[in-house]
Amino acid sequence: MDRDQISNQAYLKESQYKTPDNLRARMQLHERFNTNSYPWFTWVFDHFNLQPGMQVLEIGCGPAELWQHNRHRVPDGVRLVLGDLSAGMVREARRVLRAGDPFFLNLDVQGIPLADERFDLVLANHMLYHVPDIDRAVAEIARVLKPGGLLAAATNGIQ
């Protein structure tokens, strides 16, 4: 992916992330050549401190690998909303997580179609570098977080 395509939403939706295949190929490379013996999805989940009754939004959920790997660790009563810019990713997340009760939606972080101050935790892992207007995205995340809520984000990029 060249620099011009990193935040080109049409390219991301219609090509790069139309299906989970490209993302899964990259994840497999990380799994295969990772030198850390502690799995990434376990490590990330360890930092959430999920409690019954919490409302959680994951933006850029991809094929829901985080939740698939930690399905047995989600406390009863946690309400999950999983969203992605790519309709293909949302379809795959729904397919992967047949069991459980997450709500799935197609969304753009620059205009989250959900109520103000709804979520205790918003996750945005390895996706913010794809967003054309980061300031707008962060403002939207802040809007949907409850007072005292937490944003958990991991990112990478060219610089």
Short mmCIF file of C-alpha atoms in Angstrom, two decimals:
data_model
loop_
_atom_site.label_atom_id
_atom_site.label_comp_id
_atom_site.label_asym_id
_atom_site.label_seq_id
_atom_site.Cartn_x
_atom_site.Cartn_y
_atom_site.Cartn_z
CA MET A 1 0.00 0.00 0.00
CA ASP A 2 1.54 3.33 -0.95
CA ARG A 3 1.27 6.55 1.07
CA ASP A 4 -1.60 7.91 -1.04
CA GLN A 5 -3.72 4.84 -0.35
CA ILE A 6 -3.25 4.72 3.44
CA SER A 7 -6.19 7.03 4.09
CA ASN A 8 -8.09 6.67 0.81
CA GLN A 9 -11.38 5.40 2.14
CA ALA A 10 -12.69 4.17 -1.21
CA TYR A 11 -9.53 2.09 -1.71
CA LEU A 12 -9.67 0.77 1.85
CA LYS A 13 -13.35 -0.27 1.57
CA GLU A 14 -13.32 -1.55 -2.00
CA SER A 15 -9.90 -3.16 -2.22
CA GLN A 16 -7.55 -3.45 0.76
CA TYR A 17 -10.19 -4.38 3.35
CA LYS A 18 -13.09 -5.50 1.16
CA THR A 19 -12.56 -8.97 2.66
CA PRO A 20 -10.40 -10.00 5.62
CA ASP A 21 -7.87 -11.81 3.39
CA ASN A 22 -5.21 -9.07 3.21
CA LEU A 23 -5.48 -8.26 6.90
CA ARG A 24 -5.32 -11.92 7.88
CA ALA A 25 -2.20 -12.37 5.71
CA ARG A 26 -0.48 -9.57 7.66
CA MET A 27 -1.64 -10.99 10.98
CA GLN A 28 -0.23 -14.40 10.03
CA LEU A 29 3.14 -12.81 9.29
CA HIS A 30 3.15 -11.24 12.75
CA GLU A 31 2.16 -14.52 14.37
CA ARG A 32 4.75 -16.48 12.44
CA PHE A 33 7.70 -14.16 13.06
CA ASN A 34 6.76 -12.71 16.44
CA THR A 35 9.48 -13.09 19.05
CA ASN A 36 7.14 -12.42 21.97
CA SER A 37 5.76 -15.62 23.52
CA TYR A 38 2.72 -13.76 24.89
CA PRO A 39 -0.02 -13.46 22.23
CA TRP A 40 -0.90 -9.92 21.07
CA PHE A 41 -4.68 -10.29 21.44
CA THR A 42 -4.27 -11.66 24.97
CA TRP A 43 -1.91 -8.83 25.92
CA VAL A 44 -4.27 -6.18 24.56
CA PHE A 45 -7.29 -7.69 26.30
CA ASP A 46 -5.39 -7.85 29.61
CA HIS A 47 -5.41 -4.04 29.73
CA PHE A 48 -9.18 -3.51 29.48
CA ASN A 49 -10.33 -4.52 32.96
CA LEU A 50 -13.80 -5.24 31.62
CA GLN A 51 -16.57 -5.33 34.18
CA PRO A 52 -20.19 -6.51 33.93
CA GLY A 53 -22.41 -3.77 32.55
CA MET A 54 -19.68 -1.96 30.62
CA GLN A 55 -20.46 -0.65 27.14
CA VAL A 56 -17.57 -1.23 24.70
CA LEU A 57 -17.16 0.06 21.14
CA GLU A 58 -14.46 -1.29 18.86
CA ILE A 59 -13.83 0.87 15.80
CA GLY A 60 -12.03 -0.95 13.01
CA CYS A 61 -12.93 -4.35 14.43
CA GLY A 62 -11.77 -6.15 11.29
CA PRO A 63 -12.65 -9.84 11.43
CA ALA A 64 -13.13 -9.65 15.24
CA GLU A 65 -9.94 -11.55 16.06
CA LEU A 66 -9.56 -9.77 19.42
CA TRP A 67 -12.96 -11.01 20.55
CA GLN A 68 -12.59 -14.45 19.02
CA HIS A 69 -9.33 -15.02 20.91
CA ASN A 70 -10.75 -13.72 24.20
CA ARG A 71 -14.37 -14.81 23.93
CA HIS A 72 -14.13 -16.86 27.13
CA ARG A 73 -12.75 -13.86 29.06
CA VAL A 74 -15.57 -11.37 28.39
CA PRO A 75 -17.60 -10.94 31.59
CA ASP A 76 -21.34 -11.51 31.43
CA GLY A 77 -23.22 -8.27 30.91
CA VAL A 78 -20.56 -6.51 28.82
CA ARG A 79 -22.25 -4.91 25.81
CA LEU A 80 -20.09 -5.00 22.68
CA VAL A 81 -20.57 -2.84 19.61
CA LEU A 82 -18.20 -3.82 16.80
CA GLY A 83 -17.86 -1.53 13.82
CA ASP A 84 -15.69 -1.18 10.76
CA LEU A 85 -15.51 1.06 7.70
CA SER A 86 -15.53 -2.07 5.53
CA ALA A 87 -18.85 -3.87 5.12
CA GLY A 88 -16.83 -7.01 4.31
CA MET A 89 -15.10 -6.85 7.67
CA VAL A 90 -18.40 -6.38 9.47
CA ARG A 91 -19.82 -9.43 7.67
CA GLU A 92 -16.80 -11.49 8.69
CA ALA A 93 -16.92 -10.28 12.30
CA ARG A 94 -20.60 -11.27 12.46
CA ARG A 95 -19.78 -14.69 10.96
CA VAL A 96 -16.89 -15.32 13.35
CA LEU A 97 -18.81 -14.29 16.47
CA ARG A 98 -22.05 -16.15 15.85
CA ALA A 99 -22.31 -16.84 19.56
CA GLY A 100 -22.57 -13.98 21.98
CA ASP A 101 -24.41 -10.74 21.72
CA PRO A 102 -22.34 -8.08 19.98
CA PHE A 103 -24.04 -5.45 17.87
CA PHE A 104 -22.35 -4.95 14.48
CA LEU A 105 -22.38 -1.88 12.29
CA ASN A 106 -20.68 -0.33 9.34
CA LEU A 107 -19.19 2.97 10.52
CA ASP A 108 -16.73 5.73 9.78
CA VAL A 109 -14.92 6.95 12.90
CA GLN A 110 -15.17 10.50 11.54
CA GLY A 111 -18.96 10.37 12.06
CA ILE A 112 -19.93 7.70 14.58
CA PRO A 113 -23.71 7.13 14.31
CA LEU A 114 -24.19 6.45 18.02
CA ALA A 115 -25.33 8.43 21.06
CA ASP A 116 -23.17 10.81 23.06
CA GLU A 117 -21.52 9.55 26.26
CA ARG A 118 -22.55 5.94 25.69
CA PHE A 119 -19.32 3.93 26.03
CA ASP A 120 -17.04 3.10 28.93
CA LEU A 121 -14.32 1.92 26.55
CA VAL A 122 -13.59 2.65 22.90
CA LEU A 123 -10.98 0.57 21.07
CA ALA A 124 -9.20 1.74 17.94
CA ASN A 125 -6.39 -0.70 17.24
CA HIS A 126 -4.20 -0.35 14.19
CA MET A 127 -6.65 1.79 12.26
CA LEU A 128 -6.25 5.47 13.13
CA TYR A 129 -3.48 5.93 10.58
CA HIS A 130 -6.09 5.18 7.89
CA VAL A 131 -8.30 8.12 8.91
CA PRO A 132 -8.17 11.21 6.67
CA ASP A 133 -9.23 13.64 9.44
CA ILE A 134 -7.69 12.46 12.73
CA ASP A 135 -8.91 15.52 14.68
CA ARG A 136 -12.50 14.81 13.66
CA ALA A 137 -12.11 11.11 14.51
CA VAL A 138 -10.72 11.85 17.98
CA ALA A 139 -13.53 14.36 18.59
CA GLU A 140 -16.09 11.70 17.65
CA ILE A 141 -14.47 9.15 19.94
CA ALA A 142 -14.49 11.70 22.79
CA ARG A 143 -18.16 12.43 22.08
CA VAL A 144 -19.27 8.79 22.44
CA LEU A 145 -17.14 8.12 25.53
CA LYS A 146 -18.79 8.49 28.92
CA PRO A 147 -17.12 10.95 31.30
CA GLY A 148 -14.14 9.04 32.68
CA GLY A 149 -14.31 6.58 29.78
CA LEU A 150 -11.16 5.19 28.21
CA LEU A 151 -9.81 5.13 24.67
CA ALA A 152 -7.45 2.20 24.03
CA ALA A 153 -5.57 2.61 20.76
CA ALA A 154 -2.56 0.99 19.19
CA THR A 155 -1.32 2.38 15.94
CA ASN A 156 1.49 2.35 13.47
CA GLY A 157 2.38 4.43 10.49
CA ILE A 158 5.06 5.66 8.18
CA GLN A 159 6.54 8.23 10.57
#
